[in-house]
Coordinates of C-alpha atoms in Angstrom, one line a residue:
Chain A
M249 CA -14.8 62.3 -9.5
E250 CA -14.4 61.6 -5.8
V251 CA -11.4 60.0 -4.1
T252 CA -11.4 58.7 -0.5
I253 CA -8.3 57.2 1.1
R254 CA -8.7 55.5 4.4
D255 CA -12.0 57.2 5.2
R256 CA -10.5 60.6 4.4
V257 CA -12.1 62.5 1.5
I258 CA -9.2 63.8 -0.6
L259 CA -11.1 64.9 -3.7
H260 CA -14.7 65.7 -3.7
D261 CA -17.1 66.6 -6.5
I262 CA -14.3 67.2 -9.1
S263 CA -15.5 67.6 -12.6
F264 CA -13.8 69.0 -15.7
S265 CA -13.0 68.3 -19.3
V266 CA -9.9 68.9 -21.4
K267 CA -10.0 69.2 -25.1
R268 CA -7.7 67.3 -27.5
G269 CA -4.5 69.3 -28.0
D270 CA -5.0 71.4 -24.9
F271 CA -2.2 72.4 -22.6
A272 CA -4.0 72.2 -19.2
A273 CA -2.4 73.2 -15.9
I274 CA -3.5 71.8 -12.6
I275 CA -2.8 74.2 -9.7
G276 CA -3.6 74.2 -6.0
P277 CA -1.9 74.4 -2.6
N278 CA 0.2 71.6 -1.2
G279 CA -1.8 68.6 -0.1
A280 CA -4.8 69.7 -2.1
G281 CA -4.9 66.3 -4.0
K282 CA -3.3 67.2 -7.3
T283 CA -1.1 64.1 -7.5
T284 CA -4.1 62.0 -6.2
L285 CA -6.1 63.4 -9.1
F286 CA -3.5 62.2 -11.5
R287 CA -3.3 58.8 -9.9
A288 CA -7.0 58.4 -10.2
L289 CA -7.0 59.5 -13.8
I290 CA -4.5 56.8 -14.8
G291 CA -6.5 54.2 -12.8
S292 CA -3.8 53.6 -10.2
I293 CA -6.1 54.2 -7.3
P294 CA -9.8 53.5 -6.9
H295 CA -12.1 56.5 -7.2
G296 CA -15.8 57.3 -7.4
G297 CA -17.4 58.9 -10.5
T298 CA -16.2 58.3 -14.0
V299 CA -13.2 59.2 -16.1
V300 CA -13.8 59.2 -19.8
W301 CA -10.8 59.3 -22.2
A302 CA -11.0 59.5 -26.0
K303 CA -11.1 56.0 -27.5
D304 CA -7.6 56.4 -29.1
A305 CA -6.0 58.0 -26.0
R306 CA -2.5 56.7 -25.2
I307 CA -1.5 58.1 -21.9
G308 CA 2.0 58.9 -20.7
Y309 CA 2.6 59.7 -17.1
V310 CA 5.6 61.4 -15.4
P311 CA 5.5 61.0 -11.6
Q312 CA 7.0 63.6 -9.4
H313 CA 9.6 61.1 -8.3
V314 CA 10.0 57.3 -8.1
D315 CA 11.3 56.0 -4.8
L316 CA 14.4 54.0 -5.9
D317 CA 16.5 51.5 -4.1
R318 CA 20.1 52.9 -4.1
H319 CA 21.7 49.6 -5.2
L320 CA 19.2 48.7 -7.9
A321 CA 21.0 47.0 -10.8
L322 CA 19.0 48.8 -13.5
T323 CA 20.6 51.2 -16.1
L324 CA 18.6 54.0 -17.6
Q325 CA 18.5 52.1 -20.8
D326 CA 17.2 48.9 -19.0
F327 CA 14.5 51.1 -17.4
L328 CA 13.4 52.5 -20.7
Q329 CA 13.5 49.1 -22.4
L330 CA 11.2 47.7 -19.8
K331 CA 8.4 49.8 -21.3
S332 CA 9.4 49.5 -25.0
R333 CA 9.4 45.7 -24.6
V334 CA 6.1 45.5 -22.7
L335 CA 4.6 47.6 -25.6
N336 CA 6.4 45.3 -28.2
L337 CA 8.3 48.2 -29.7
P338 CA 11.7 47.9 -31.3
D339 CA 14.7 48.8 -29.1
T340 CA 15.3 51.8 -31.3
A341 CA 12.2 53.4 -29.6
V342 CA 14.4 54.0 -26.6
N343 CA 17.1 55.8 -28.6
D344 CA 14.6 57.9 -30.4
V345 CA 13.2 59.3 -27.2
A346 CA 16.6 59.7 -25.7
Q347 CA 17.7 61.8 -28.6
M348 CA 14.6 63.9 -28.5
L349 CA 15.3 64.7 -24.8
H350 CA 19.1 65.1 -25.3
I351 CA 20.0 62.2 -23.1
D352 CA 23.4 61.0 -24.3
E353 CA 24.6 57.4 -24.8
G354 CA 26.8 57.5 -21.7
K355 CA 23.9 58.4 -19.5
L356 CA 21.8 55.5 -20.8
K357 CA 24.5 53.1 -19.6
L358 CA 24.5 54.4 -16.0
P359 CA 22.5 52.7 -13.2
L360 CA 19.3 54.5 -12.4
S361 CA 20.4 55.0 -8.8
S362 CA 23.5 57.0 -9.8
L363 CA 21.6 59.6 -11.8
S364 CA 21.1 63.1 -10.3
A365 CA 17.5 64.2 -9.5
G366 CA 17.4 66.2 -12.8
E367 CA 18.7 63.3 -14.9
L368 CA 16.3 60.9 -13.3
Q369 CA 13.4 63.2 -14.0
R370 CA 14.5 63.5 -17.6
G371 CA 14.6 59.6 -17.6
L372 CA 11.0 59.5 -16.3
I373 CA 9.9 61.9 -19.0
A374 CA 11.6 59.6 -21.6
F375 CA 9.8 56.7 -20.1
A376 CA 6.5 58.5 -20.5
L377 CA 7.2 59.4 -24.1
I378 CA 8.0 55.8 -25.2
G379 CA 5.1 54.4 -27.1
N380 CA 4.2 57.7 -28.7
P381 CA 1.4 58.8 -26.3
N382 CA -1.1 61.5 -27.3
V383 CA -1.9 62.4 -23.8
L384 CA 0.7 63.3 -21.2
L385 CA 0.3 63.8 -17.5
F386 CA 3.1 65.6 -15.8
D387 CA 3.4 65.9 -12.1
E388 CA 5.6 69.0 -11.6
P389 CA 7.7 68.1 -14.6
T390 CA 10.5 70.5 -13.9
A391 CA 10.7 70.5 -10.1
N392 CA 14.2 69.1 -10.1
L393 CA 15.7 70.7 -13.1
D394 CA 17.9 73.8 -13.4
A395 CA 16.6 76.8 -15.3
P396 CA 18.0 75.8 -18.8
G397 CA 16.8 72.3 -18.2
E398 CA 13.4 73.5 -17.3
E399 CA 13.2 75.8 -20.4
H400 CA 14.2 72.9 -22.6
I401 CA 11.5 70.6 -21.2
Y402 CA 8.8 73.2 -21.7
Q403 CA 10.0 73.8 -25.2
T404 CA 10.0 70.1 -25.9
L405 CA 6.5 69.8 -24.5
H406 CA 5.3 72.7 -26.5
K407 CA 6.8 71.2 -29.7
L408 CA 5.2 67.9 -29.0
Q409 CA 1.8 69.6 -28.4
N410 CA 2.0 71.4 -31.6
E411 CA 3.5 68.8 -33.9
R412 CA 1.6 65.8 -32.6
D413 CA -1.6 67.4 -31.4
M414 CA -0.7 66.1 -28.0
T415 CA -2.9 66.8 -25.0
I416 CA -0.9 67.8 -22.0
L417 CA -2.0 68.0 -18.4
F418 CA 0.6 69.3 -15.9
I419 CA 0.7 70.1 -12.3
S420 CA 2.7 73.2 -11.5
H421 CA 3.3 75.7 -8.7
D422 CA 4.7 78.3 -11.0
L423 CA 1.8 80.6 -11.9
N424 CA 4.0 82.4 -14.4
L425 CA 4.5 79.3 -16.4
V426 CA 0.9 78.5 -16.2
T427 CA -0.2 81.8 -17.6
R428 CA 2.5 81.6 -20.3
Y429 CA 1.8 78.0 -21.6
A430 CA -1.6 76.8 -20.4
D431 CA -4.8 76.9 -22.5
T432 CA -6.9 75.7 -19.6
V433 CA -6.3 76.0 -15.9
I434 CA -7.9 73.6 -13.3
C435 CA -7.7 74.6 -9.7
V436 CA -7.9 71.8 -7.1
S437 CA -8.5 72.7 -3.5
S438 CA -10.9 71.6 -0.7
S439 CA -12.5 75.0 -0.6
L440 CA -12.6 76.0 -4.2
F441 CA -12.7 74.3 -7.5
C442 CA -12.5 76.1 -10.9
A443 CA -11.7 75.4 -14.5
G444 CA -11.3 77.6 -17.5
P445 CA -8.8 79.7 -19.5
P446 CA -6.1 81.2 -17.3
K447 CA -6.7 84.8 -17.9
E448 CA -10.4 84.6 -16.9
T449 CA -10.0 82.0 -14.2
L450 CA -6.9 83.2 -12.4
T451 CA -8.2 86.4 -11.0
P452 CA -6.4 87.8 -7.9
E453 CA -9.4 86.8 -5.8
V454 CA -9.3 83.2 -7.0
V455 CA -5.6 82.9 -6.4
D456 CA -6.0 84.4 -3.0
K457 CA -8.7 82.0 -2.0
L458 CA -6.9 79.1 -3.6
Y459 CA -3.6 79.5 -1.8
G460 CA -4.9 81.5 1.2
S461 CA -3.1 84.4 2.6
L462 CA 0.6 83.7 3.4
P463 CA 0.9 82.3 6.9
F464 CA 3.6 84.8 8.1
E465 CA 1.2 87.6 7.5
H466 CA -1.1 86.1 10.1
I467 CA 1.8 85.8 12.6
H468 CA 2.6 89.5 12.1
A469 CA -1.0 90.5 12.4
K470 CA -1.3 88.7 15.7
K471 CA 1.8 90.4 17.1
Chain B
M160 CA 27.2 8.4 -8.8
N161 CA 24.2 6.6 -10.2
T162 CA 21.6 8.0 -12.6
L163 CA 19.1 9.0 -10.0
E164 CA 21.8 10.8 -7.9
F165 CA 22.8 12.7 -11.0
F166 CA 19.2 13.7 -11.8
S167 CA 18.6 14.6 -8.2
L168 CA 21.5 17.0 -8.4
V169 CA 20.3 18.4 -11.7
A170 CA 16.8 19.0 -10.2
M171 CA 18.4 20.9 -7.3
L172 CA 20.4 23.0 -9.7
V173 CA 17.3 23.9 -11.8
V174 CA 15.3 24.7 -8.6
A175 CA 18.2 26.8 -7.4
A176 CA 18.2 28.8 -10.7
A177 CA 14.5 29.4 -10.4
S178 CA 15.0 30.4 -6.8
G179 CA 17.7 32.9 -7.8
L180 CA 15.3 34.6 -10.3
V181 CA 12.4 34.7 -7.8
G182 CA 14.9 36.2 -5.3
A183 CA 16.0 38.9 -7.7
F184 CA 12.5 40.1 -8.1
A185 CA 11.7 39.6 -4.4
L186 CA 14.5 42.1 -3.6
M187 CA 13.2 44.5 -6.3
R188 CA 9.9 44.2 -4.6
R189 CA 11.6 45.0 -1.3
M190 CA 10.3 41.9 0.5
T191 CA 13.7 40.7 1.7
L192 CA 12.6 39.8 5.2
A193 CA 9.2 38.6 4.1
A194 CA 10.7 36.4 1.4
D195 CA 13.1 34.9 3.8
A196 CA 10.5 34.2 6.5
M197 CA 7.5 33.2 4.3
S198 CA 8.9 29.7 3.8
H199 CA 8.5 29.2 7.5
V200 CA 4.7 29.2 7.0
A201 CA 5.0 25.8 5.3
L202 CA 5.9 24.1 8.6
P203 CA 2.5 23.9 10.3
G204 CA 1.1 22.6 7.0
L205 CA 3.7 19.9 6.8
G206 CA 3.2 19.0 10.4
A207 CA -0.5 18.9 10.2
A208 CA -0.4 16.8 7.0
M209 CA 1.9 14.2 8.8
L210 CA -0.5 14.1 11.8
I211 CA -3.5 13.2 9.6
G212 CA -1.3 11.0 7.4
I213 CA -1.5 12.7 4.0
N214 CA 1.5 13.7 1.8
P215 CA 3.2 16.5 3.8
L216 CA 3.8 18.6 0.6
I217 CA 0.1 19.0 0.2
G218 CA -0.2 20.5 3.7
G219 CA 2.9 22.6 3.0
A220 CA 1.4 23.9 -0.2
I221 CA -1.9 24.8 1.4
A222 CA -0.1 26.7 4.3
L223 CA 2.2 28.5 1.9
F224 CA -0.6 29.5 -0.4
L225 CA -2.6 30.9 2.5
G226 CA 0.5 32.8 3.7
A227 CA 1.0 34.3 0.2
V228 CA -2.6 35.3 -0.1
L229 CA -2.3 37.0 3.3
V230 CA 0.7 39.0 2.1
W231 CA -1.0 39.9 -1.1
R232 CA -4.3 41.1 0.4
L233 CA -2.7 43.0 3.3
E234 CA -0.1 44.7 1.1
L235 CA -2.8 46.1 -1.1
K236 CA -4.5 47.6 1.9
T237 CA -1.7 49.0 4.0
K238 CA 2.1 49.3 4.0
I239 CA 3.1 48.3 7.5
A240 CA 1.2 45.1 7.4
T241 CA 4.0 43.0 5.7
E242 CA 6.5 43.7 8.5
T243 CA 3.8 42.8 11.1
I244 CA 2.9 39.6 9.3
V245 CA 6.5 38.6 9.1
G246 CA 7.1 39.4 12.8
V247 CA 4.0 37.8 14.2
V248 CA 2.3 35.3 11.8
F249 CA 5.4 33.8 10.1
S250 CA 7.4 33.4 13.3
T251 CA 4.4 32.0 15.2
S252 CA 3.8 29.5 12.5
L253 CA 7.3 28.0 13.2
A254 CA 6.3 27.4 16.8
V255 CA 2.9 26.0 15.9
G256 CA 4.5 23.9 13.1
A257 CA 7.1 22.5 15.6
L258 CA 4.4 21.5 18.0
L259 CA 2.5 19.7 15.2
S260 CA 5.5 17.9 13.6
P261 CA 6.6 14.5 14.8
D262 CA 9.9 14.9 16.8
H263 CA 12.0 12.6 14.6
E264 CA 11.0 14.5 11.5
L265 CA 11.4 18.0 12.8
L266 CA 15.1 18.5 12.1
E267 CA 14.7 17.5 8.5
L268 CA 11.6 19.6 8.0
L269 CA 13.5 22.6 9.3
F270 CA 16.9 22.1 7.6
G271 CA 16.2 19.7 4.8
G272 CA 18.8 17.0 4.1
E273 CA 17.4 14.9 1.2
T274 CA 20.2 14.4 -1.4
L275 CA 18.6 11.5 -3.1
F276 CA 15.2 12.3 -4.7
T277 CA 12.7 9.8 -5.9
W278 CA 12.4 9.8 -9.7
G279 CA 9.0 11.6 -9.3
E280 CA 10.6 14.3 -7.2
A281 CA 13.5 14.8 -9.6
I282 CA 11.3 15.0 -12.7
V283 CA 8.7 17.4 -11.0
G284 CA 11.6 19.5 -9.7
M285 CA 13.3 19.8 -13.1
V286 CA 10.1 20.4 -15.2
T287 CA 8.4 22.8 -12.7
G288 CA 11.7 24.6 -12.2
L289 CA 12.1 25.1 -15.9
V290 CA 8.5 26.3 -16.3
I291 CA 9.0 28.9 -13.6
I292 CA 12.3 30.1 -15.1
G293 CA 10.6 30.4 -18.5
L294 CA 7.6 32.3 -17.1
I295 CA 9.6 34.7 -15.0
L296 CA 11.9 35.5 -18.0
S297 CA 9.0 36.1 -20.3
L298 CA 7.3 38.4 -17.7
K299 CA 10.5 40.1 -16.4
E300 CA 9.7 43.5 -17.8
R301 CA 6.2 43.5 -16.4
F302 CA 7.4 42.4 -13.0
A303 CA 10.1 45.0 -12.9
I304 CA 7.7 47.9 -13.8
S305 CA 5.1 46.7 -11.3
F306 CA 7.7 46.4 -8.5
L307 CA 9.3 49.8 -9.3
S308 CA 6.2 51.9 -9.4
A309 CA 2.5 51.1 -9.2
D310 CA 1.7 54.3 -11.1
L311 CA 4.0 53.5 -14.0
A312 CA 2.6 50.0 -14.1
A313 CA -1.0 51.3 -14.3
V314 CA -0.2 53.7 -17.1
T315 CA 1.7 51.1 -19.0
G316 CA -1.4 48.9 -19.0
I317 CA 0.0 46.3 -16.7
R318 CA -2.4 44.4 -14.4
R319 CA -0.3 44.8 -11.3
E320 CA -2.6 43.1 -8.8
F321 CA -2.6 40.0 -11.0
L322 CA 1.1 40.1 -11.5
E323 CA 1.7 40.4 -7.8
F324 CA -0.4 37.4 -7.2
L325 CA 1.4 35.5 -10.0
F326 CA 4.8 36.3 -8.5
L327 CA 3.7 35.1 -5.0
M328 CA 2.5 31.9 -6.6
F329 CA 5.9 31.4 -8.3
F330 CA 7.5 32.1 -4.9
V331 CA 5.3 29.5 -3.2
I332 CA 6.0 26.8 -5.8
T333 CA 9.7 27.5 -5.7
V334 CA 9.8 27.1 -2.0
L335 CA 7.9 23.8 -2.2
L336 CA 10.4 22.5 -4.8
G337 CA 13.3 23.2 -2.4
L338 CA 11.8 21.9 0.8
N339 CA 13.1 18.4 0.6
F340 CA 16.8 19.4 0.4
L341 CA 16.7 22.7 2.2
G342 CA 13.8 22.6 4.7
V343 CA 11.5 25.4 5.7
L344 CA 14.2 27.5 7.4
L345 CA 16.9 27.4 4.7
M346 CA 14.8 27.5 1.5
G347 CA 14.0 31.2 2.2
S348 CA 17.7 31.8 2.4
L349 CA 18.4 30.2 -1.0
I350 CA 15.9 32.6 -2.5
I351 CA 17.3 35.8 -0.8
V352 CA 21.1 35.3 -0.2
P353 CA 22.2 34.7 -3.9
A354 CA 19.9 37.5 -5.1
A355 CA 21.5 39.9 -2.6
T356 CA 24.9 38.7 -3.8
A357 CA 24.0 39.3 -7.4
K358 CA 22.8 42.8 -6.6
N359 CA 26.2 43.7 -5.2
V360 CA 28.0 42.7 -8.4
A361 CA 25.5 43.3 -11.2
K362 CA 25.5 46.4 -13.3
S363 CA 22.4 45.8 -15.4
F364 CA 19.0 44.2 -15.3
K365 CA 19.9 41.2 -17.3
G366 CA 23.3 40.9 -15.5
D367 CA 21.4 40.9 -12.2
L368 CA 19.0 38.1 -13.2
F369 CA 21.7 36.0 -14.7
A370 CA 24.1 36.4 -11.8
S371 CA 21.4 35.6 -9.3
A372 CA 20.4 32.4 -11.0
L373 CA 24.1 31.4 -11.5
I374 CA 25.2 32.2 -8.0
S375 CA 22.2 30.3 -6.6
S376 CA 23.0 27.2 -8.7
L377 CA 26.7 27.5 -7.9
S378 CA 25.9 27.6 -4.2
V379 CA 24.0 24.3 -4.5
L380 CA 26.7 22.7 -6.6
V381 CA 29.6 23.6 -4.3
G382 CA 27.4 22.9 -1.2
W383 CA 26.5 19.5 -2.6
L384 CA 30.2 18.7 -3.3
I385 CA 31.2 19.8 0.2
A386 CA 28.4 17.8 1.9
N387 CA 29.4 14.7 -0.1
R388 CA 33.1 15.1 0.6
F389 CA 32.9 15.8 4.3
A390 CA 29.6 14.0 5.1
F391 CA 28.0 17.3 6.1
E392 CA 24.2 18.0 6.0
I393 CA 23.4 19.3 2.5
G394 CA 21.1 22.2 3.5
P395 CA 23.4 24.0 5.8
S396 CA 26.4 23.4 3.5
I397 CA 24.5 25.1 0.6
I398 CA 23.5 28.1 2.6
A399 CA 27.0 28.4 4.1
V400 CA 28.4 28.5 0.6
A401 CA 25.8 31.1 -0.5
A402 CA 26.8 33.2 2.5
V403 CA 30.5 33.1 1.6
F404 CA 29.6 34.3 -1.9
F405 CA 27.6 37.1 -0.4
F406 CA 30.5 38.3 1.9
V407 CA 33.0 38.1 -1.0
S408 CA 30.5 40.2 -3.2
L409 CA 30.6 43.0 -0.6
L410 CA 34.1 43.7 -1.8
F411 CA 32.7 44.5 -5.3
R412 CA 29.9 46.7 -4.1
D413 CA 30.2 50.3 -5.2

C-alpha cells in the first residue's frame, strides 16, 4: 500500500497480513502515518496498492477522537442508534453493546457533547461494536481512559477476541501493552517497516531505530 | 381568504418545514455561512434568464446547481475552500446578478414578496416539499453519520460522496421553492435561522429535526399573518419572526 496526501508520501511500500483471530498492534513514532494506515484500510481515503479483507469481514473502527460541535443535539443513544438503524438492526442492539461496555442508562440519555473524553471514547467503542463486527480497528483505544477504564477495555477486547474469534488491529504507544496482548506487531515508520511476533520483532535495536534516540539526549550531547 | 390563497400559504408552510430539515443538517455539516450565502448564487441565473426571456427559475436552478457542485468538488479537495467560495464567489454573484437583473424586478428577486402563488407554483411547492421532507427523514441516520465523521461513514458502508451530493441537491431544490416568497437573500436565512434556534432548545436528534421544521413553519405562519395585518412585505416579516424566535431560544441554551 502507498498513501500520498497533497503530493506528500505518507506511507510507502507497506505490506503485511493479519490472520483471523489475531491481536495485531501497530506501533510507530508520532506522525509516522498509523492513523492514515487505518483510514486507508477502511477505505476512507484513496490509496495505492490493494487491501484484501476476508469475504465475511465486518469491520468496526474506533477513531482516536471525533471532532464534535459543542452544542450538537445528539444523545449517546441517538448516536449509537444512527448505526443500528443504518444496519437495520433492532434498537436493542444499542442496549446490548452498552451493557457489554458498562455504559449505564443515564449516560445513554446525555448529549454527546456533554460526555467526558473517556465516556466519549467508550461511546465510540460501542459504536464500533454495533453490528457484531469480526474485525476491529482501534486507534489508541485507551488514550483518554483512566487506568481501571483502560484495563476494562483491554479485558473486553481480549474476551471478544477469544469468544468471537475476532481479529483486532490496534494502534498503541504503550510497548508494555503491546508485548502483553499482541500476537503480531506491525511497525510503521518512514525509515523502517517490520511485521512479526512481538518477541522476535521488537528487539532493542528495532525499537531504537523506530523511535530514534530521545531528543534531549542530543541536546545534552551537544552541550 | 380564497382557495388559492389558502393553498399558497400551505405550500409556504410545507417548503418551510423542508427548509427547517435541510437547515438542521446544514448546521450538522457546519456550513452555516455557506448555506446562508449559497442562495445568493441564484441571482445571476435569475437575471440572465430574464434577459434572454426564459423562465427565471430555470436560470436560478442552473446557477444554484453549479454553485452546489462547486462546493461539493472543492470540499472534497481542501478544507479552506468553502470559506473562500462563500467570501468571493457567492458574494460576487450578488453583484453580477444585480447588474444582469432588470431594475424593477431586483427588489423582489432579492427579498421575495409573492404571497399569492399560481396553482402550478402551489402544487409544485407542496408536492416537492413533501418529497424532500420524506427523503431527508428516510436518510437522516446516513446524513448524520456522514456529517459527523467521514471515517465512521466509510466503515458503516455509507457512500458519503453520493450523500453529500444528494444533500446539496435537496438544498438547491429547497432554495428554489422558496425564492418567490423570500427571494435570494432571505431564503438562505429561512434555512439557517430556525435550525440554529432548534439547536438551542433541542435535547435529542429527533427533537432537533422536529423543532427545526416546526419553528421554520411557525416563522412563516406568523410572518404571513403580520404581513397581512400590517401590509408589510412577506419575506422580511418571516425572517424577522424567525430572528425573534432565535433570540428567545438563547435563553434556553445550556
